[in-house]
XYZ file of C-alpha atoms in Angstrom:
326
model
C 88.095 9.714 -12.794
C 87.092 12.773 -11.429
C 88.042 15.017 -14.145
C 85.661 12.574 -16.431
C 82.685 13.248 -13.514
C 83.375 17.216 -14.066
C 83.344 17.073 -17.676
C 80.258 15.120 -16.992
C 78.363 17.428 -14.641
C 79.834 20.372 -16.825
C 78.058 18.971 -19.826
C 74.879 18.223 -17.890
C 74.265 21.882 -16.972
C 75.502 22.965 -20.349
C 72.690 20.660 -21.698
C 70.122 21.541 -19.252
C 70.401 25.552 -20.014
C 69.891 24.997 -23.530
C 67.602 23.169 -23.125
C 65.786 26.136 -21.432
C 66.322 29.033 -22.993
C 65.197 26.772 -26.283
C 61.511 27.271 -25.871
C 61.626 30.985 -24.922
C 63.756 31.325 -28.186
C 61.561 29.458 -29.968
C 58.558 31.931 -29.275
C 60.192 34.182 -29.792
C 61.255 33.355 -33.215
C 57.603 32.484 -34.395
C 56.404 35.406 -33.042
C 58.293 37.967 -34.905
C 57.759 35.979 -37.977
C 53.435 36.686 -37.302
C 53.978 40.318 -38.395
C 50.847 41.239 -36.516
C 49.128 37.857 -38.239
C 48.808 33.750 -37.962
C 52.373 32.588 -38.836
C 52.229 30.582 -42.202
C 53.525 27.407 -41.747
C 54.755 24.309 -43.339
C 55.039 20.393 -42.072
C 58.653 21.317 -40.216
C 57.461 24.428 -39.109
C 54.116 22.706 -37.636
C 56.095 20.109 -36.461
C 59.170 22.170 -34.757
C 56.087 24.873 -33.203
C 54.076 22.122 -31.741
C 56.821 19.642 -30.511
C 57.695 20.037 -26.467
C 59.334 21.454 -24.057
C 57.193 24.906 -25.029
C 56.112 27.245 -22.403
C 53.216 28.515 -24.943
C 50.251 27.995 -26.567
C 50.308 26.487 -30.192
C 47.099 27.349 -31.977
C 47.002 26.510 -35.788
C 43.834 25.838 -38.192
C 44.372 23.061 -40.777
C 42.995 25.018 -43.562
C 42.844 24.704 -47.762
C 42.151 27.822 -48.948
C 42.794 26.825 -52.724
C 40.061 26.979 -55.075
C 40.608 23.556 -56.677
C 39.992 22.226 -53.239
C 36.875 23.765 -53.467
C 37.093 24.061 -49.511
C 34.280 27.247 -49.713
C 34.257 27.178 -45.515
C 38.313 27.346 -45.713
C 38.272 30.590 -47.527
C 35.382 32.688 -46.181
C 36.917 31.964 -42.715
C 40.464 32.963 -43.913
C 39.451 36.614 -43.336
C 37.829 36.040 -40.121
C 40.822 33.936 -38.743
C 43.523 36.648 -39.663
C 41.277 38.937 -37.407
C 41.712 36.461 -34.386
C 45.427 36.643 -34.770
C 45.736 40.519 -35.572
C 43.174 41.192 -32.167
C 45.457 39.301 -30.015
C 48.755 40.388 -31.360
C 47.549 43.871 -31.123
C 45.946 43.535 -27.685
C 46.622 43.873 -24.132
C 47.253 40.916 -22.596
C 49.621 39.385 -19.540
C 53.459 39.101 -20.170
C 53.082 35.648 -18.921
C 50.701 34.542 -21.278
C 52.181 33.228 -24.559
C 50.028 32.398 -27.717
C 51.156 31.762 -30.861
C 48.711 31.610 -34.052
C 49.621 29.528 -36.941
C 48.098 28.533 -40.700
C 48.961 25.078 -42.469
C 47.552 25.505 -45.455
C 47.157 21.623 -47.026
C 49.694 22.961 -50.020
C 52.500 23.405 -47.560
C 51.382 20.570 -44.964
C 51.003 17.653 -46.913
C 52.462 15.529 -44.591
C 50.472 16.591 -41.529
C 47.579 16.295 -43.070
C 48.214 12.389 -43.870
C 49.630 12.364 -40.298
C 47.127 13.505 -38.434
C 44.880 11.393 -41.060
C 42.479 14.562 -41.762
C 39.383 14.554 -43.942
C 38.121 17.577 -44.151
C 39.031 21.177 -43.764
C 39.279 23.800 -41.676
C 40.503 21.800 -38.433
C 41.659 23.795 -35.480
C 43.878 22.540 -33.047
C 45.441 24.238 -29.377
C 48.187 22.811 -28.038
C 48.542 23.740 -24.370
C 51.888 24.372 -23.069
C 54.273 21.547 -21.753
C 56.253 23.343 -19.272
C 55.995 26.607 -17.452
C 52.946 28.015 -15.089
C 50.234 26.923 -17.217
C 51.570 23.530 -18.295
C 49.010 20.794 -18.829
C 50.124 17.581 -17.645
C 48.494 15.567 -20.683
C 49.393 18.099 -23.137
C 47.079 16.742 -26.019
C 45.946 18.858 -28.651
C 42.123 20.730 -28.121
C 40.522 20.375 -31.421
C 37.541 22.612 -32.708
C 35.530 21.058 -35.581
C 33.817 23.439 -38.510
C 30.610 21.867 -38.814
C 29.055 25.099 -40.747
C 29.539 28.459 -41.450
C 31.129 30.168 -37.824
C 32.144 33.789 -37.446
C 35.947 35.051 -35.666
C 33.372 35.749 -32.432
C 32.401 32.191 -31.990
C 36.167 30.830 -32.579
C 37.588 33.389 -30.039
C 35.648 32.607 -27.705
C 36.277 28.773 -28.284
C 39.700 29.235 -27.574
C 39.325 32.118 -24.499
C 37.536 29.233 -22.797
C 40.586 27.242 -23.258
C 43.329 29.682 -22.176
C 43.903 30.313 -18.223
C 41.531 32.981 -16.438
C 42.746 36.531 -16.541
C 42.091 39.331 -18.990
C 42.413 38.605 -22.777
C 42.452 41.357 -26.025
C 39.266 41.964 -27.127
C 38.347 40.950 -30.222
C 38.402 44.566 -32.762
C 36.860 44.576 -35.969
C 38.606 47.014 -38.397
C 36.280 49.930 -39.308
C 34.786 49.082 -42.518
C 34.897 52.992 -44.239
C 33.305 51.449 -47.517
C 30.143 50.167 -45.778
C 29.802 53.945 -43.737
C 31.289 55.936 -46.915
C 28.329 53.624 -48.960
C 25.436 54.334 -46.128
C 25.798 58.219 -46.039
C 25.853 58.022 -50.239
C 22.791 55.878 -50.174
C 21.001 58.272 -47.473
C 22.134 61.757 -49.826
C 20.504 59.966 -52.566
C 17.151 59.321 -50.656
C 17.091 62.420 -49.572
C 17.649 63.928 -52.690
C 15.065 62.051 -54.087
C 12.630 62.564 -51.656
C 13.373 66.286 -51.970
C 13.053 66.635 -55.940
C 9.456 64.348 -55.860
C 8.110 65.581 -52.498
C 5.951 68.016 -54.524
C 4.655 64.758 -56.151
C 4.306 62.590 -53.168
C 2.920 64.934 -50.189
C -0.713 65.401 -52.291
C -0.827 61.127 -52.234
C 0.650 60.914 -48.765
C -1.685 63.677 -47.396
C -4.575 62.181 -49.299
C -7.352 61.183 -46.946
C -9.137 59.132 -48.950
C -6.089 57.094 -49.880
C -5.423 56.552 -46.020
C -9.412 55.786 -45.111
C -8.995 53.020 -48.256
C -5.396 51.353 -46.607
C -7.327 51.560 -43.283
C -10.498 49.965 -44.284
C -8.625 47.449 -45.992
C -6.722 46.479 -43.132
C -9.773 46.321 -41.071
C -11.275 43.732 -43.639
C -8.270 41.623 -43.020
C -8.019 41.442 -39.045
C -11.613 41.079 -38.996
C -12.089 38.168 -41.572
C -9.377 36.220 -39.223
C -6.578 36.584 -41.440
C -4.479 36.204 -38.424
C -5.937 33.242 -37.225
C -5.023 31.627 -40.839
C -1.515 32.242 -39.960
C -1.213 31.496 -36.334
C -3.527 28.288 -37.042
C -1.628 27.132 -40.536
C -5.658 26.064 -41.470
C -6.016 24.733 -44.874
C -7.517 26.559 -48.086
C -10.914 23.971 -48.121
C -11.700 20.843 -46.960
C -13.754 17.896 -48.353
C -17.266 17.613 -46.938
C -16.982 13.502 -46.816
C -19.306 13.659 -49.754
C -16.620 14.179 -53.090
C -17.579 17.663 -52.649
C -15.829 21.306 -51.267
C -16.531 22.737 -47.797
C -16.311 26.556 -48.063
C -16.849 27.104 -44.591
C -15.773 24.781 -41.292
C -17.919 24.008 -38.616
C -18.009 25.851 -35.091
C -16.476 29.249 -34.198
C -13.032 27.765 -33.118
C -12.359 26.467 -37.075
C -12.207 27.994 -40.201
C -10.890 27.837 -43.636
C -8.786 29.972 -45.725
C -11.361 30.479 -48.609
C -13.967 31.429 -45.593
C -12.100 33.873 -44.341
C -11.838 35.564 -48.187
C -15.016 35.121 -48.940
C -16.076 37.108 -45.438
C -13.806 40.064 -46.319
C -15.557 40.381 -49.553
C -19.048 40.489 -47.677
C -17.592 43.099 -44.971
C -16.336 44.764 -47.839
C -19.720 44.804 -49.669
C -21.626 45.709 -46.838
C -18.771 48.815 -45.901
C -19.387 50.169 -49.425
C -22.844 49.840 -49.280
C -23.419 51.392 -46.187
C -20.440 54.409 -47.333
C -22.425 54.884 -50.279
C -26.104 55.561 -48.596
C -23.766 57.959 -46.190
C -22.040 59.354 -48.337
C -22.801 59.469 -51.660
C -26.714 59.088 -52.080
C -27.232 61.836 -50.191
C -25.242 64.365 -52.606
C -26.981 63.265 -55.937
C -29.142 66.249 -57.263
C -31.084 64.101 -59.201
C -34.204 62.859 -56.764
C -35.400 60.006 -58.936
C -31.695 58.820 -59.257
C -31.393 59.423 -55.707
C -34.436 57.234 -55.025
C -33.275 54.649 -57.652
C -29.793 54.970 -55.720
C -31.176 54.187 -52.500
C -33.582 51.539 -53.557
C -30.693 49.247 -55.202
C -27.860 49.980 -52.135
C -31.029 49.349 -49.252
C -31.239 45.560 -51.652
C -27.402 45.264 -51.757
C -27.320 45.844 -48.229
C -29.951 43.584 -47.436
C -29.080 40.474 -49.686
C -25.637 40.800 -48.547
C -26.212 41.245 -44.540
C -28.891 37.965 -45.307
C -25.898 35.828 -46.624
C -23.950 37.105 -43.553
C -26.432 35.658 -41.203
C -26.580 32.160 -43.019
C -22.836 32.013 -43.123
C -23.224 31.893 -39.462
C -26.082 29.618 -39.337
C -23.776 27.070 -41.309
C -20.743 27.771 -38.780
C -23.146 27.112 -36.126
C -26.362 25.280 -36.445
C -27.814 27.101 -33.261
C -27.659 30.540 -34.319
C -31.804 31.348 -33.898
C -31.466 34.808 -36.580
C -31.614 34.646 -40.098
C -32.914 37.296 -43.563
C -34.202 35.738 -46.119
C -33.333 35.193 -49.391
C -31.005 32.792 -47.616
């Protein structure tokens, strides 16, 4: 009898140390099969890396990267989710902190997928560990949900959240030498460019007529209310309740998008008009032209400045000045 209690007791502790040293095997298995990576799994392996007693965390994406799947989310995220892996294989991080990053890729994980009675694609799951100083006491999967287009940033931090306080390996993007080697190529060739034509372009650049045009032509704009239009989201024209067009809106606080056109074009009439008798009356040799010139810009300026005045007696009925014609 008592030789069948120490067989018994011998067998117990037997049990109870392999039982042990399982799960620190069992990381360590999967994680010299990542090879700096997520660990490509199939249903056993899912099964046999998520199944307890483990003293680490299981985290695996549900993924099918196969084009006739047409699963466009599962592939552009492929990239990003090797990155994940690679920064935290690569990183710094506690002894006592054990992760594990997996892939089940719906070609090798048929029978998960029906398990687990999945949808759609990518899913990713964390499974906390079972035993050890950061056991959970539930031990039920986290599960992370890709409801759009998410970057390795957003998913990394999902899951940092997740694991216990303490420092973590940063995220590292690899240096992308195409995109710099691409940039300084694309600046030589501006540059050259900009080199062989600046004879060209410095007479147009430095031209200060070409400058006084952009600026008065910006000055039209702000002035018209062409910011108002856009702040406001006003319409073009309105009906005037009578089955006919209103070209301009009532009161100073409204206006249309037509009105505001059609006052650029009289600010731009009467900044032409008044440039001209400046400008260019006043260098004409000719002194009947020159009177002729000033007669017909004076009328311009007039006429125009007259419609001016009864734009703003329509906007507002009070307005006490007005020129005829109008």
């Amino acid at each position: 009898m008592k030789l069948w209690t120490a067989l018994f007791l011998f067998f117990s502790v037997v049990s109870g140390v392999l039982s042990a040293s399982s799960t620190p095997d069992k990381f360590t298995r999967y994680k010299s099969l990542s090879r700096s990576g997520p660990v490509d799994l199939d249903s056993t392996s899912y099964e046999d890396l998520t199944s307890a007693p483990r003293d680490y965390y299981a985290v695996v994406i549900l993924t099918a990267t196969d084009p006739r799947f047409g699963c466009l989310l599962c592939r552009d995220f492929e990239s990003e989710w090797d990155l994940i892996a690679r920064s935290w294989t690569k990183g710094t991080k506690p002894d006592d902190l054990k992760v594990v990053f997996g892939t089940l890729d719906f070609d090798n994980g048929k029978a998960v997928f029906q398990k687990l009675m999945l949808q759609t694609a990518p899913i990713l799951l964390v499974f906390p560990p079972t035993i050890g100083p950061f056991a959970k006491v539930e031990g039920n999967p986290l599960r992370f949900d890709f409801t759009g287009p998410v970057s390795a940033d957003q998913v990394y931090s999902w899951i940092g959240r997740h694991l216990p306080e303490g420092p973590k390996p940063q995220l590292v993007r690899p240096i992308n030498y195409m995109r710099i080697v691409s940039a300084i190529t694309i600046l030589m060739a501006v540059v050259t460019v900009i080199a062989v034509l600046s004879p060209y372009l410095l007479p147009i650049i430095q031209n200060r007529n070409l400058w006084a045009a952009i600026s008065l032509i910006a000055i039209l704009l702000f002035t018209s209310g062409q910011m108002f239009n856009h702040i406001r989201k006003v319409p073009y024209v309105a009906g005037n309740g009578q089955g006919g067009i209103s070209y301009f809106a009532g009161g100073f606080q409204n206006q249309f998008g037509l009105e505001t056109q059609i006052v650029a074009a009289i600010y731009a009439v009467l900044s032409f008009a008044t440039i001209a008798l400046a400008l260019k009356v006043p260098r004409m040799e000719d002194v009947k032209g020159q009177q002729l010139a000033v007669l017909i810009w004076a009328t311009v300026l007039f006429a125009t400045y007259s419609f001016l005045l009864s734009v703003f007696k329509t906007k507002n009925g009070g307005y006490p000045f007005y020129l005829p014609p109008f």
